[in-house]
Amino acid sequence: MHLGEILLEVTRNEMIESVHSGHLLILDNEGNEKLRLGDVDQLMYPRSAVKSLQASAMVRAGLSLSGEQLATVCASHAGSPRHLEVIRSILKKYGLDESALQNTPDRPLGSVERHAWGTKPPTSLAANCSGKHAGMVATCAINGWDLRTYKNPEHPLQLAIQAEFRSLSEVEISKIGVDGCGAPLIALSVGALAHAIRKLTLSEDLIHQEVISASRQHPFFVAGDGRLSTQLISLVPGLFAKDGAEGVMVISLKDGATIAWKMSDGSQRGSSVLAVAALQHLGISVALEHEKVLGDGRIVGEIRASRMMHHG
């Protein structure tokens, strides 16, 4: 595995204490490479950064939802009561309940939401991928597809998702793994991921526009209060953003300019710093609160974008 280039530096008392390396690609509105760092052709698992591609396949297969519901299908949600209420409404619309969900049980992803959950056991509904799985089982119900085997890569639902990936990424699928939630996980390079998100953003296909508009219009349901994807979508009109586990992120602007990265160590630390620095290359300035480096309760350092990020 190519470890990429240093994208972030963590300083303490004017000394670099740690670094985070990765692979990053920024495309301008014409689709040309504005900044390329690391090996953007190396296969990686995009994790939840591709839920909009999966959701597009579901809508194409007949899934019909409100904007809030569709944004939640595209979400890695915090697990707030509002998120869970919307997911239950998706299931109810198609005559299903929580028992249809086969995603890995978990407690809410958001720290506030997890604290409020207390000592209750993990559930499939509370897990951050339950919106996607609700969409999956609803799509199966619409088409009369077997519900028990919907996570099998050879299931009609998953074959439909694979077809959507091939169409948007314009590359053949060579590796399918298993995501943390139990769904099939299609490997893509950072480059293929960036081009797929750019194509989704600019697509005149009404299904693609419905999916991406749902996330843009309902940012809370894509992630939740205080979460980076929600913050970015809320701050910049026309921006789409989605993170994925193990340090994956995609951001696109309405004109097709697109950012994608994968951190080699899987860390999410400093992702807001990296988003700010990457957006600056596209002429977008956003103000986000950054994580603090503390010593004795005081700020003694910072997480900053590397010189590679600034100079390319």
PDB file of C-alpha atoms in Angstrom:
ATOM      1  CA  MET A   1       0.000   0.000   0.000  1.00  0.00           C
ATOM      2  CA  HIS A   2       1.324   3.411  -1.023  1.00  0.00           C
ATOM      3  CA  LEU A   3       1.188   5.641   2.067  1.00  0.00           C
ATOM      4  CA  GLY A   4       0.645   8.812   0.081  1.00  0.00           C
ATOM      5  CA  GLU A   5       1.778  12.334   0.880  1.00  0.00           C
ATOM      6  CA  ILE A   6       1.648  14.183   4.182  1.00  0.00           C
ATOM      7  CA  LEU A   7      -1.655  16.086   4.163  1.00  0.00           C
ATOM      8  CA  LEU A   8      -1.878  17.186   7.803  1.00  0.00           C
ATOM      9  CA  GLU A   9       0.610  18.157  10.499  1.00  0.00           C
ATOM     10  CA  VAL A  10      -0.092  18.192  14.230  1.00  0.00           C
ATOM     11  CA  THR A  11       2.054  20.693  16.114  1.00  0.00           C
ATOM     12  CA  ARG A  12       2.773  21.061  19.825  1.00  0.00           C
ATOM     13  CA  ASN A  13       4.780  24.039  21.102  1.00  0.00           C
ATOM     14  CA  GLU A  14       6.056  24.954  17.614  1.00  0.00           C
ATOM     15  CA  MET A  15       7.207  21.391  16.862  1.00  0.00           C
ATOM     16  CA  ILE A  16       5.550  18.897  14.518  1.00  0.00           C
ATOM     17  CA  GLU A  17       4.499  16.042  16.791  1.00  0.00           C
ATOM     18  CA  SER A  18       2.516  13.878  14.349  1.00  0.00           C
ATOM     19  CA  VAL A  19       1.544  13.756  10.689  1.00  0.00           C
ATOM     20  CA  HIS A  20      -1.314  12.221   8.721  1.00  0.00           C
ATOM     21  CA  SER A  21      -0.632  11.055   5.169  1.00  0.00           C
ATOM     22  CA  GLY A  22      -3.085  10.209   2.440  1.00  0.00           C
ATOM     23  CA  HIS A  23      -4.219  10.415  -1.149  1.00  0.00           C
ATOM     24  CA  LEU A  24      -6.114  13.456  -2.399  1.00  0.00           C
ATOM     25  CA  LEU A  25      -7.486  14.661  -5.721  1.00  0.00           C
ATOM     26  CA  ILE A  26      -9.067  18.015  -6.520  1.00  0.00           C
ATOM     27  CA  LEU A  27     -10.802  18.431  -9.891  1.00  0.00           C
ATOM     28  CA  ASP A  28     -11.762  21.852 -11.225  1.00  0.00           C
ATOM     29  CA  ASN A  29     -15.120  22.603 -12.849  1.00  0.00           C
ATOM     30  CA  GLU A  30     -13.810  21.321 -16.187  1.00  0.00           C
ATOM     31  CA  GLY A  31     -12.761  18.016 -14.641  1.00  0.00           C
ATOM     32  CA  ASN A  32      -9.047  18.815 -14.869  1.00  0.00           C
ATOM     33  CA  GLU A  33      -6.703  17.902 -12.007  1.00  0.00           C
ATOM     34  CA  LYS A  34      -6.067  20.966  -9.855  1.00  0.00           C
ATOM     35  CA  LEU A  35      -4.180  19.097  -7.141  1.00  0.00           C
ATOM     36  CA  ARG A  36      -3.094  15.467  -6.985  1.00  0.00           C
ATOM     37  CA  LEU A  37      -1.270  14.094  -3.938  1.00  0.00           C
ATOM     38  CA  GLY A  38      -0.398  10.467  -3.228  1.00  0.00           C
ATOM     39  CA  ASP A  39      -1.541   7.551  -5.357  1.00  0.00           C
ATOM     40  CA  VAL A  40      -5.057   8.382  -6.524  1.00  0.00           C
ATOM     41  CA  ASP A  41      -5.134   5.264  -8.733  1.00  0.00           C
ATOM     42  CA  GLN A  42      -4.669   2.829  -5.836  1.00  0.00           C
ATOM     43  CA  LEU A  43      -7.774   0.830  -4.927  1.00  0.00           C
ATOM     44  CA  MET A  44      -9.348   1.601  -1.559  1.00  0.00           C
ATOM     45  CA  TYR A  45     -12.708   1.084   0.118  1.00  0.00           C
ATOM     46  CA  PRO A  46     -14.747   4.304  -0.083  1.00  0.00           C
ATOM     47  CA  ARG A  47     -17.010   3.179   2.792  1.00  0.00           C
ATOM     48  CA  SER A  48     -19.986   5.486   3.404  1.00  0.00           C
ATOM     49  CA  ALA A  49     -18.749   8.194   1.022  1.00  0.00           C
ATOM     50  CA  VAL A  50     -20.628   6.376  -1.796  1.00  0.00           C
ATOM     51  CA  LYS A  51     -24.084   6.131  -0.227  1.00  0.00           C
ATOM     52  CA  SER A  52     -25.418   8.600  -2.819  1.00  0.00           C
ATOM     53  CA  LEU A  53     -24.402   6.143  -5.567  1.00  0.00           C
ATOM     54  CA  GLN A  54     -26.132   3.293  -3.741  1.00  0.00           C
ATOM     55  CA  ALA A  55     -29.228   5.452  -3.185  1.00  0.00           C
ATOM     56  CA  SER A  56     -29.336   6.341  -6.897  1.00  0.00           C
ATOM     57  CA  ALA A  57     -29.571   2.634  -7.747  1.00  0.00           C
ATOM     58  CA  MET A  58     -32.406   2.211  -5.239  1.00  0.00           C
ATOM     59  CA  VAL A  59     -34.410   5.133  -6.676  1.00  0.00           C
ATOM     60  CA  ARG A  60     -33.807   3.753 -10.182  1.00  0.00           C
ATOM     61  CA  ALA A  61     -35.247   0.439  -8.950  1.00  0.00           C
ATOM     62  CA  GLY A  62     -38.447   2.158  -7.788  1.00  0.00           C
ATOM     63  CA  LEU A  63     -37.727   3.582  -4.315  1.00  0.00           C
ATOM     64  CA  SER A  64     -39.890   6.681  -3.864  1.00  0.00           C
ATOM     65  CA  LEU A  65     -39.200   8.865  -0.812  1.00  0.00           C
ATOM     66  CA  SER A  66     -39.461  12.407   0.518  1.00  0.00           C
ATOM     67  CA  GLY A  67     -36.349  14.602   0.526  1.00  0.00           C
ATOM     68  CA  GLU A  68     -35.708  14.014   4.235  1.00  0.00           C
ATOM     69  CA  GLN A  69     -36.112  10.261   3.816  1.00  0.00           C
ATOM     70  CA  LEU A  70     -33.813  10.109   0.795  1.00  0.00           C
ATOM     71  CA  ALA A  71     -31.148  12.225   2.534  1.00  0.00           C
ATOM     72  CA  THR A  72     -31.275   9.726   5.410  1.00  0.00           C
ATOM     73  CA  VAL A  73     -30.757   6.821   2.986  1.00  0.00           C
ATOM     74  CA  CYS A  74     -27.573   8.675   1.911  1.00  0.00           C
ATOM     75  CA  ALA A  75     -26.567   9.317   5.526  1.00  0.00           C
ATOM     76  CA  SER A  76     -24.174   8.199   8.184  1.00  0.00           C
ATOM     77  CA  HIS A  77     -26.528   9.650  10.737  1.00  0.00           C
ATOM     78  CA  ALA A  78     -25.803  10.620  14.330  1.00  0.00           C
ATOM     79  CA  GLY A  79     -28.652   8.513  15.694  1.00  0.00           C
ATOM     80  CA  SER A  80     -30.809  11.365  16.979  1.00  0.00           C
ATOM     81  CA  PRO A  81     -34.517  10.750  17.635  1.00  0.00           C
ATOM     82  CA  ARG A  82     -35.311  12.706  14.438  1.00  0.00           C
ATOM     83  CA  HIS A  83     -33.079  10.433  12.366  1.00  0.00           C
ATOM     84  CA  LEU A  84     -34.598   7.270  13.812  1.00  0.00           C
ATOM     85  CA  GLU A  85     -38.129   8.589  13.325  1.00  0.00           C
ATOM     86  CA  VAL A  86     -37.481   9.179   9.609  1.00  0.00           C
ATOM     87  CA  ILE A  87     -35.985   5.701   9.171  1.00  0.00           C
ATOM     88  CA  ARG A  88     -39.037   4.125  10.811  1.00  0.00           C
ATOM     89  CA  SER A  89     -41.207   6.129   8.395  1.00  0.00           C
ATOM     90  CA  ILE A  90     -39.318   4.679   5.388  1.00  0.00           C
ATOM     91  CA  LEU A  91     -39.900   1.149   6.657  1.00  0.00           C
ATOM     92  CA  LYS A  92     -43.550   1.830   7.503  1.00  0.00           C
ATOM     93  CA  LYS A  93     -44.255   3.255   4.042  1.00  0.00           C
ATOM     94  CA  TYR A  94     -43.378  -0.105   2.513  1.00  0.00           C
ATOM     95  CA  GLY A  95     -45.046  -2.290   5.149  1.00  0.00           C
ATOM     96  CA  LEU A  96     -41.842  -3.109   7.015  1.00  0.00           C
ATOM     97  CA  ASP A  97     -40.498  -2.588  10.531  1.00  0.00           C
ATOM     98  CA  GLU A  98     -37.126  -2.638  12.280  1.00  0.00           C
ATOM     99  CA  SER A  99     -36.988  -6.440  12.165  1.00  0.00           C
ATOM    100  CA  ALA A 100     -36.297  -6.223   8.399  1.00  0.00           C
ATOM    101  CA  LEU A 101     -32.979  -4.436   9.002  1.00  0.00           C
ATOM    102  CA  GLN A 102     -29.906  -6.670   8.934  1.00  0.00           C
ATOM    103  CA  ASN A 103     -27.192  -4.052   9.394  1.00  0.00           C
ATOM    104  CA  THR A 104     -24.730  -4.582  12.255  1.00  0.00           C
ATOM    105  CA  PRO A 105     -26.296  -3.365  15.540  1.00  0.00           C
ATOM    106  CA  ASP A 106     -24.619  -0.362  17.154  1.00  0.00           C
ATOM    107  CA  ARG A 107     -25.253   2.555  19.481  1.00  0.00           C
ATOM    108  CA  PRO A 108     -25.700   6.028  17.947  1.00  0.00           C
ATOM    109  CA  LEU A 109     -22.645   7.477  16.182  1.00  0.00           C
ATOM    110  CA  GLY A 110     -23.004  11.029  17.524  1.00  0.00           C
ATOM    111  CA  SER A 111     -21.366  11.601  20.912  1.00  0.00           C
ATOM    112  CA  VAL A 112     -24.351  13.512  22.349  1.00  0.00           C
ATOM    113  CA  GLU A 113     -26.766  10.945  20.927  1.00  0.00           C
ATOM    114  CA  ARG A 114     -24.665   8.048  22.239  1.00  0.00           C
ATOM    115  CA  HIS A 115     -24.587   9.566  25.712  1.00  0.00           C
ATOM    116  CA  ALA A 116     -28.385   9.997  25.633  1.00  0.00           C
ATOM    117  CA  TRP A 117     -28.719   6.339  24.548  1.00  0.00           C
ATOM    118  CA  GLY A 118     -27.213   5.345  27.896  1.00  0.00           C
ATOM    119  CA  THR A 119     -26.929   1.657  28.717  1.00  0.00           C
ATOM    120  CA  LYS A 120     -29.519   0.453  26.217  1.00  0.00           C
ATOM    121  CA  PRO A 121     -28.185  -2.353  23.988  1.00  0.00           C
ATOM    122  CA  PRO A 122     -27.037  -1.634  20.415  1.00  0.00           C
ATOM    123  CA  THR A 123     -29.702  -1.943  17.712  1.00  0.00           C
ATOM    124  CA  SER A 124     -29.703  -2.042  13.917  1.00  0.00           C
ATOM    125  CA  LEU A 125     -31.955   1.036  13.881  1.00  0.00           C
ATOM    126  CA  ALA A 126     -29.570   3.146  15.982  1.00  0.00           C
ATOM    127  CA  ALA A 127     -26.535   2.246  13.849  1.00  0.00           C
ATOM    128  CA  ASN A 128     -25.409   5.021  11.491  1.00  0.00           C
ATOM    129  CA  CYS A 129     -26.045   3.011   8.287  1.00  0.00           C
ATOM    130  CA  SER A 130     -29.660   2.145   9.109  1.00  0.00           C
ATOM    131  CA  GLY A 131     -31.021   4.712   6.649  1.00  0.00           C
ATOM    132  CA  LYS A 132     -29.189   3.007   3.786  1.00  0.00           C
ATOM    133  CA  HIS A 133     -30.415  -0.413   4.911  1.00  0.00           C
ATOM    134  CA  ALA A 134     -33.984   0.865   5.272  1.00  0.00           C
ATOM    135  CA  GLY A 135     -33.740   2.027   1.666  1.00  0.00           C
ATOM    136  CA  MET A 136     -32.339  -1.352   0.648  1.00  0.00           C
ATOM    137  CA  VAL A 137     -35.097  -3.441   2.241  1.00  0.00           C
ATOM    138  CA  ALA A 138     -37.775  -1.026   0.972  1.00  0.00           C
ATOM    139  CA  THR A 139     -36.378  -1.398  -2.568  1.00  0.00           C
ATOM    140  CA  CYS A 140     -36.554  -5.176  -2.163  1.00  0.00           C
ATOM    141  CA  ALA A 141     -40.173  -4.963  -0.972  1.00  0.00           C
ATOM    142  CA  ILE A 142     -41.129  -2.845  -3.999  1.00  0.00           C
ATOM    143  CA  ASN A 143     -39.606  -5.356  -6.422  1.00  0.00           C
ATOM    144  CA  GLY A 144     -40.589  -8.566  -4.667  1.00  0.00           C
ATOM    145  CA  TRP A 145     -36.923  -9.411  -4.106  1.00  0.00           C
ATOM    146  CA  ASP A 146     -35.919 -11.724  -1.259  1.00  0.00           C
ATOM    147  CA  LEU A 147     -35.470  -9.723   1.951  1.00  0.00           C
ATOM    148  CA  ARG A 148     -33.417 -12.294   3.820  1.00  0.00           C
ATOM    149  CA  THR A 149     -30.509 -12.241   1.350  1.00  0.00           C
ATOM    150  CA  TYR A 150     -30.394  -8.536   0.399  1.00  0.00           C
ATOM    151  CA  LYS A 151     -26.754  -8.194   1.567  1.00  0.00           C
ATOM    152  CA  ASN A 152     -25.526 -10.923  -0.795  1.00  0.00           C
ATOM    153  CA  PRO A 153     -23.368  -9.397  -3.610  1.00  0.00           C
ATOM    154  CA  GLU A 154     -25.305 -11.512  -6.143  1.00  0.00           C
ATOM    155  CA  HIS A 155     -28.730 -10.285  -4.949  1.00  0.00           C
ATOM    156  CA  PRO A 156     -30.698  -8.279  -7.581  1.00  0.00           C
ATOM    157  CA  LEU A 157     -30.472  -5.175  -5.360  1.00  0.00           C
ATOM    158  CA  GLN A 158     -26.680  -5.382  -5.115  1.00  0.00           C
ATOM    159  CA  LEU A 159     -26.345  -6.096  -8.839  1.00  0.00           C
ATOM    160  CA  ALA A 160     -28.363  -2.931  -9.503  1.00  0.00           C
ATOM    161  CA  ILE A 161     -25.995  -0.987  -7.213  1.00  0.00           C
ATOM    162  CA  GLN A 162     -22.971  -2.430  -9.025  1.00  0.00           C
ATOM    163  CA  ALA A 163     -24.445  -1.292 -12.363  1.00  0.00           C
ATOM    164  CA  GLU A 164     -24.848   2.257 -10.967  1.00  0.00           C
ATOM    165  CA  PHE A 165     -21.219   2.234  -9.785  1.00  0.00           C
ATOM    166  CA  ARG A 166     -19.973   1.125 -13.206  1.00  0.00           C
ATOM    167  CA  SER A 167     -22.042   3.818 -14.925  1.00  0.00           C
ATOM    168  CA  LEU A 168     -20.882   6.672 -12.679  1.00  0.00           C
ATOM    169  CA  SER A 169     -17.244   5.668 -12.111  1.00  0.00           C
ATOM    170  CA  GLU A 170     -16.712   4.377 -15.671  1.00  0.00           C
ATOM    171  CA  VAL A 171     -14.438   1.628 -14.323  1.00  0.00           C
ATOM    172  CA  GLU A 172     -14.976  -2.097 -13.970  1.00  0.00           C
ATOM    173  CA  ILE A 173     -15.524  -3.535 -10.491  1.00  0.00           C
ATOM    174  CA  SER A 174     -12.563  -5.709  -9.520  1.00  0.00           C
ATOM    175  CA  LYS A 175     -12.990  -6.064  -5.760  1.00  0.00           C
ATOM    176  CA  ILE A 176     -16.033  -6.316  -3.471  1.00  0.00           C
ATOM    177  CA  GLY A 177     -15.561  -6.454   0.303  1.00  0.00           C
ATOM    178  CA  VAL A 178     -17.927  -6.227   3.272  1.00  0.00           C
ATOM    179  CA  ASP A 179     -18.646  -2.877   4.898  1.00  0.00           C
ATOM    180  CA  GLY A 180     -18.843  -2.454   8.672  1.00  0.00           C
ATOM    181  CA  CYS A 181     -22.637  -2.461   8.421  1.00  0.00           C
ATOM    182  CA  GLY A 182     -22.620  -5.785   6.543  1.00  0.00           C
ATOM    183  CA  ALA A 183     -23.493  -4.491   3.056  1.00  0.00           C
ATOM    184  CA  PRO A 184     -21.277  -5.233   0.046  1.00  0.00           C
ATOM    185  CA  LEU A 185     -18.503  -2.668  -0.386  1.00  0.00           C
ATOM    186  CA  ILE A 186     -17.148  -1.876  -3.857  1.00  0.00           C
ATOM    187  CA  ALA A 187     -13.488  -0.856  -4.010  1.00  0.00           C
ATOM    188  CA  LEU A 188     -12.641   2.271  -6.009  1.00  0.00           C
ATOM    189  CA  SER A 189      -9.567   4.453  -6.352  1.00  0.00           C
ATOM    190  CA  VAL A 190      -9.664   8.036  -5.071  1.00  0.00           C
ATOM    191  CA  GLY A 191      -9.554   9.107  -8.714  1.00  0.00           C
ATOM    192  CA  ALA A 192     -12.507   6.928  -9.736  1.00  0.00           C
ATOM    193  CA  LEU A 193     -14.423   8.097  -6.658  1.00  0.00           C
ATOM    194  CA  ALA A 194     -13.820  11.775  -7.504  1.00  0.00           C
ATOM    195  CA  HIS A 195     -14.930  11.298 -11.115  1.00  0.00           C
ATOM    196  CA  ALA A 196     -18.035   9.344 -10.016  1.00  0.00           C
ATOM    197  CA  ILE A 197     -19.084  12.079  -7.588  1.00  0.00           C
ATOM    198  CA  ARG A 198     -18.399  14.744 -10.230  1.00  0.00           C
ATOM    199  CA  LYS A 199     -20.524  12.845 -12.763  1.00  0.00           C
ATOM    200  CA  LEU A 200     -23.320  12.442 -10.193  1.00  0.00           C
ATOM    201  CA  THR A 201     -23.192  16.179  -9.421  1.00  0.00           C
ATOM    202  CA  LEU A 202     -23.382  17.278 -13.070  1.00  0.00           C
ATOM    203  CA  SER A 203     -25.712  14.518 -14.280  1.00  0.00           C
ATOM    204  CA  GLU A 204     -28.905  15.541 -16.043  1.00  0.00           C
ATOM    205  CA  ASP A 205     -30.437  12.216 -14.989  1.00  0.00           C
ATOM    206  CA  LEU A 206     -33.444  13.184 -12.842  1.00  0.00           C
ATOM    207  CA  ILE A 207     -32.675  10.339 -10.423  1.00  0.00           C
ATOM    208  CA  HIS A 208     -29.163  11.627  -9.782  1.00  0.00           C
ATOM    209  CA  GLN A 209     -30.467  15.158  -9.313  1.00  0.00           C
ATOM    210  CA  GLU A 210     -33.146  13.946  -6.892  1.00  0.00           C
ATOM    211  CA  VAL A 211     -30.563  12.105  -4.769  1.00  0.00           C
ATOM    212  CA  ILE A 212     -27.995  14.900  -4.594  1.00  0.00           C
ATOM    213  CA  SER A 213     -30.674  17.582  -4.091  1.00  0.00           C
ATOM    214  CA  ALA A 214     -32.094  15.657  -1.129  1.00  0.00           C
ATOM    215  CA  SER A 215     -28.724  15.828   0.637  1.00  0.00           C
ATOM    216  CA  ARG A 216     -28.211  19.500  -0.244  1.00  0.00           C
ATOM    217  CA  GLN A 217     -31.685  20.498   0.943  1.00  0.00           C
ATOM    218  CA  HIS A 218     -31.678  18.408   4.144  1.00  0.00           C
ATOM    219  CA  PRO A 219     -28.106  18.560   5.503  1.00  0.00           C
ATOM    220  CA  PHE A 220     -29.099  17.590   9.040  1.00  0.00           C
ATOM    221  CA  PHE A 221     -30.287  14.192   7.839  1.00  0.00           C
ATOM    222  CA  VAL A 222     -26.987  13.465   6.000  1.00  0.00           C
ATOM    223  CA  ALA A 223     -25.056  13.433   9.286  1.00  0.00           C
ATOM    224  CA  GLY A 224     -26.283  15.542  12.206  1.00  0.00           C
ATOM    225  CA  ASP A 225     -25.588  18.548  14.397  1.00  0.00           C
ATOM    226  CA  GLY A 226     -21.878  19.392  14.593  1.00  0.00           C
ATOM    227  CA  ARG A 227     -20.875  16.789  11.977  1.00  0.00           C
ATOM    228  CA  LEU A 228     -18.601  17.899   9.124  1.00  0.00           C
ATOM    229  CA  SER A 229     -20.775  16.859   6.154  1.00  0.00           C
ATOM    230  CA  THR A 230     -23.791  18.663   7.622  1.00  0.00           C
ATOM    231  CA  GLN A 231     -21.716  21.769   8.387  1.00  0.00           C
ATOM    232  CA  LEU A 232     -20.199  22.001   4.900  1.00  0.00           C
ATOM    233  CA  ILE A 233     -23.512  21.505   3.079  1.00  0.00           C
ATOM    234  CA  SER A 234     -25.115  24.126   5.342  1.00  0.00           C
ATOM    235  CA  LEU A 235     -22.334  26.693   4.838  1.00  0.00           C
ATOM    236  CA  VAL A 236     -21.867  26.607   1.049  1.00  0.00           C
ATOM    237  CA  PRO A 237     -24.909  26.802  -1.272  1.00  0.00           C
ATOM    238  CA  GLY A 238     -24.883  23.970  -3.811  1.00  0.00           C
ATOM    239  CA  LEU A 239     -22.156  22.016  -2.028  1.00  0.00           C
ATOM    240  CA  PHE A 240     -22.496  18.253  -1.510  1.00  0.00           C
ATOM    241  CA  ALA A 241     -20.348  16.393   1.029  1.00  0.00           C
ATOM    242  CA  LYS A 242     -20.181  12.913   2.470  1.00  0.00           C
ATOM    243  CA  ASP A 243     -17.626  11.262   4.707  1.00  0.00           C
ATOM    244  CA  GLY A 244     -16.777   7.601   5.036  1.00  0.00           C
ATOM    245  CA  ALA A 245     -15.116   5.518   7.739  1.00  0.00           C
ATOM    246  CA  GLU A 246     -11.332   5.085   7.691  1.00  0.00           C
ATOM    247  CA  GLY A 247     -10.695   8.667   6.623  1.00  0.00           C
ATOM    248  CA  VAL A 248     -12.597   8.996   3.330  1.00  0.00           C
ATOM    249  CA  MET A 249     -14.272  12.217   2.177  1.00  0.00           C
ATOM    250  CA  VAL A 250     -15.969  13.557  -0.943  1.00  0.00           C
ATOM    251  CA  ILE A 251     -17.009  17.150  -1.589  1.00  0.00           C
ATOM    252  CA  SER A 252     -18.468  18.561  -4.793  1.00  0.00           C
ATOM    253  CA  LEU A 253     -19.628  21.998  -5.892  1.00  0.00           C
ATOM    254  CA  LYS A 254     -22.572  22.663  -8.169  1.00  0.00           C
ATOM    255  CA  ASP A 255     -20.237  23.507 -11.096  1.00  0.00           C
ATOM    256  CA  GLY A 256     -18.662  20.028 -10.904  1.00  0.00           C
ATOM    257  CA  ALA A 257     -15.482  20.888  -9.038  1.00  0.00           C
ATOM    258  CA  THR A 258     -14.803  17.890  -6.802  1.00  0.00           C
ATOM    259  CA  ILE A 259     -12.560  16.902  -3.899  1.00  0.00           C
ATOM    260  CA  ALA A 260     -11.878  13.344  -2.734  1.00  0.00           C
ATOM    261  CA  TRP A 261      -9.408  11.997  -0.215  1.00  0.00           C
ATOM    262  CA  LYS A 262      -8.450   8.882   1.707  1.00  0.00           C
ATOM    263  CA  MET A 263      -6.242   9.097   4.811  1.00  0.00           C
ATOM    264  CA  SER A 264      -3.700   6.287   4.916  1.00  0.00           C
ATOM    265  CA  ASP A 265      -4.056   5.735   8.672  1.00  0.00           C
ATOM    266  CA  GLY A 266      -7.864   5.831   8.542  1.00  0.00           C
ATOM    267  CA  SER A 267      -7.954   8.836  10.857  1.00  0.00           C
ATOM    268  CA  GLN A 268     -10.745  11.416  10.784  1.00  0.00           C
ATOM    269  CA  ARG A 269      -8.622  13.808  12.842  1.00  0.00           C
ATOM    270  CA  GLY A 270      -8.163  17.164  11.147  1.00  0.00           C
ATOM    271  CA  SER A 271     -10.756  16.491   8.446  1.00  0.00           C
ATOM    272  CA  SER A 272     -12.262  19.957   8.918  1.00  0.00           C
ATOM    273  CA  VAL A 273      -8.801  21.520   8.427  1.00  0.00           C
ATOM    274  CA  LEU A 274      -8.284  19.481   5.269  1.00  0.00           C
ATOM    275  CA  ALA A 275     -11.723  20.442   3.946  1.00  0.00           C
ATOM    276  CA  VAL A 276     -10.985  24.150   4.467  1.00  0.00           C
ATOM    277  CA  ALA A 277      -7.580  23.876   2.739  1.00  0.00           C
ATOM    278  CA  ALA A 278      -8.953  21.838  -0.175  1.00  0.00           C
ATOM    279  CA  LEU A 279     -11.875  24.210  -0.748  1.00  0.00           C
ATOM    280  CA  GLN A 280      -9.438  27.151  -0.845  1.00  0.00           C
ATOM    281  CA  HIS A 281      -7.953  25.602  -4.002  1.00  0.00           C
ATOM    282  CA  LEU A 282     -11.419  26.045  -5.556  1.00  0.00           C
ATOM    283  CA  GLY A 283     -11.797  29.626  -4.346  1.00  0.00           C
ATOM    284  CA  ILE A 284     -14.187  28.735  -1.523  1.00  0.00           C
ATOM    285  CA  SER A 285     -13.570  30.086   1.968  1.00  0.00           C
ATOM    286  CA  VAL A 286     -15.314  28.419   4.905  1.00  0.00           C
ATOM    287  CA  ALA A 287     -14.951  28.987   8.629  1.00  0.00           C
ATOM    288  CA  LEU A 288     -15.029  25.790  10.679  1.00  0.00           C
ATOM    289  CA  GLU A 289     -14.058  25.169  14.274  1.00  0.00           C
ATOM    290  CA  HIS A 290     -10.926  23.029  14.353  1.00  0.00           C
ATOM    291  CA  GLU A 291      -9.843  20.466  16.910  1.00  0.00           C
ATOM    292  CA  LYS A 292      -7.542  21.901  19.571  1.00  0.00           C
ATOM    293  CA  VAL A 293      -4.115  20.665  20.633  1.00  0.00           C
ATOM    294  CA  LEU A 294      -4.029  21.109  24.405  1.00  0.00           C
ATOM    295  CA  GLY A 295      -1.326  21.083  27.038  1.00  0.00           C
ATOM    296  CA  ASP A 296      -2.166  21.650  30.706  1.00  0.00           C
ATOM    297  CA  GLY A 297      -5.639  22.698  29.596  1.00  0.00           C
ATOM    298  CA  ARG A 298      -4.339  25.412  27.262  1.00  0.00           C
ATOM    299  CA  ILE A 299      -4.022  25.512  23.468  1.00  0.00           C
ATOM    300  CA  VAL A 300      -0.345  24.808  22.729  1.00  0.00           C
ATOM    301  CA  GLY A 301      -0.484  23.746  19.082  1.00  0.00           C
ATOM    302  CA  GLU A 302      -2.653  23.156  16.049  1.00  0.00           C
ATOM    303  CA  ILE A 303      -3.627  20.735  13.326  1.00  0.00           C
ATOM    304  CA  ARG A 304      -2.707  22.341  10.022  1.00  0.00           C
ATOM    305  CA  ALA A 305      -2.664  21.482   6.342  1.00  0.00           C
ATOM    306  CA  SER A 306       0.798  20.474   5.150  1.00  0.00           C
ATOM    307  CA  ARG A 307       2.910  22.531   2.776  1.00  0.00           C
ATOM    308  CA  MET A 308       2.127  19.900   0.131  1.00  0.00           C
ATOM    309  CA  MET A 309      -1.530  20.849   0.470  1.00  0.00           C
ATOM    310  CA  HIS A 310      -0.725  24.519   0.048  1.00  0.00           C
ATOM    311  CA  HIS A 311       1.754  24.196  -2.815  1.00  0.00           C
ATOM    312  CA  GLY A 312       0.711  20.923  -4.489  1.00  0.00           C
TER     313      GLY A 312
END
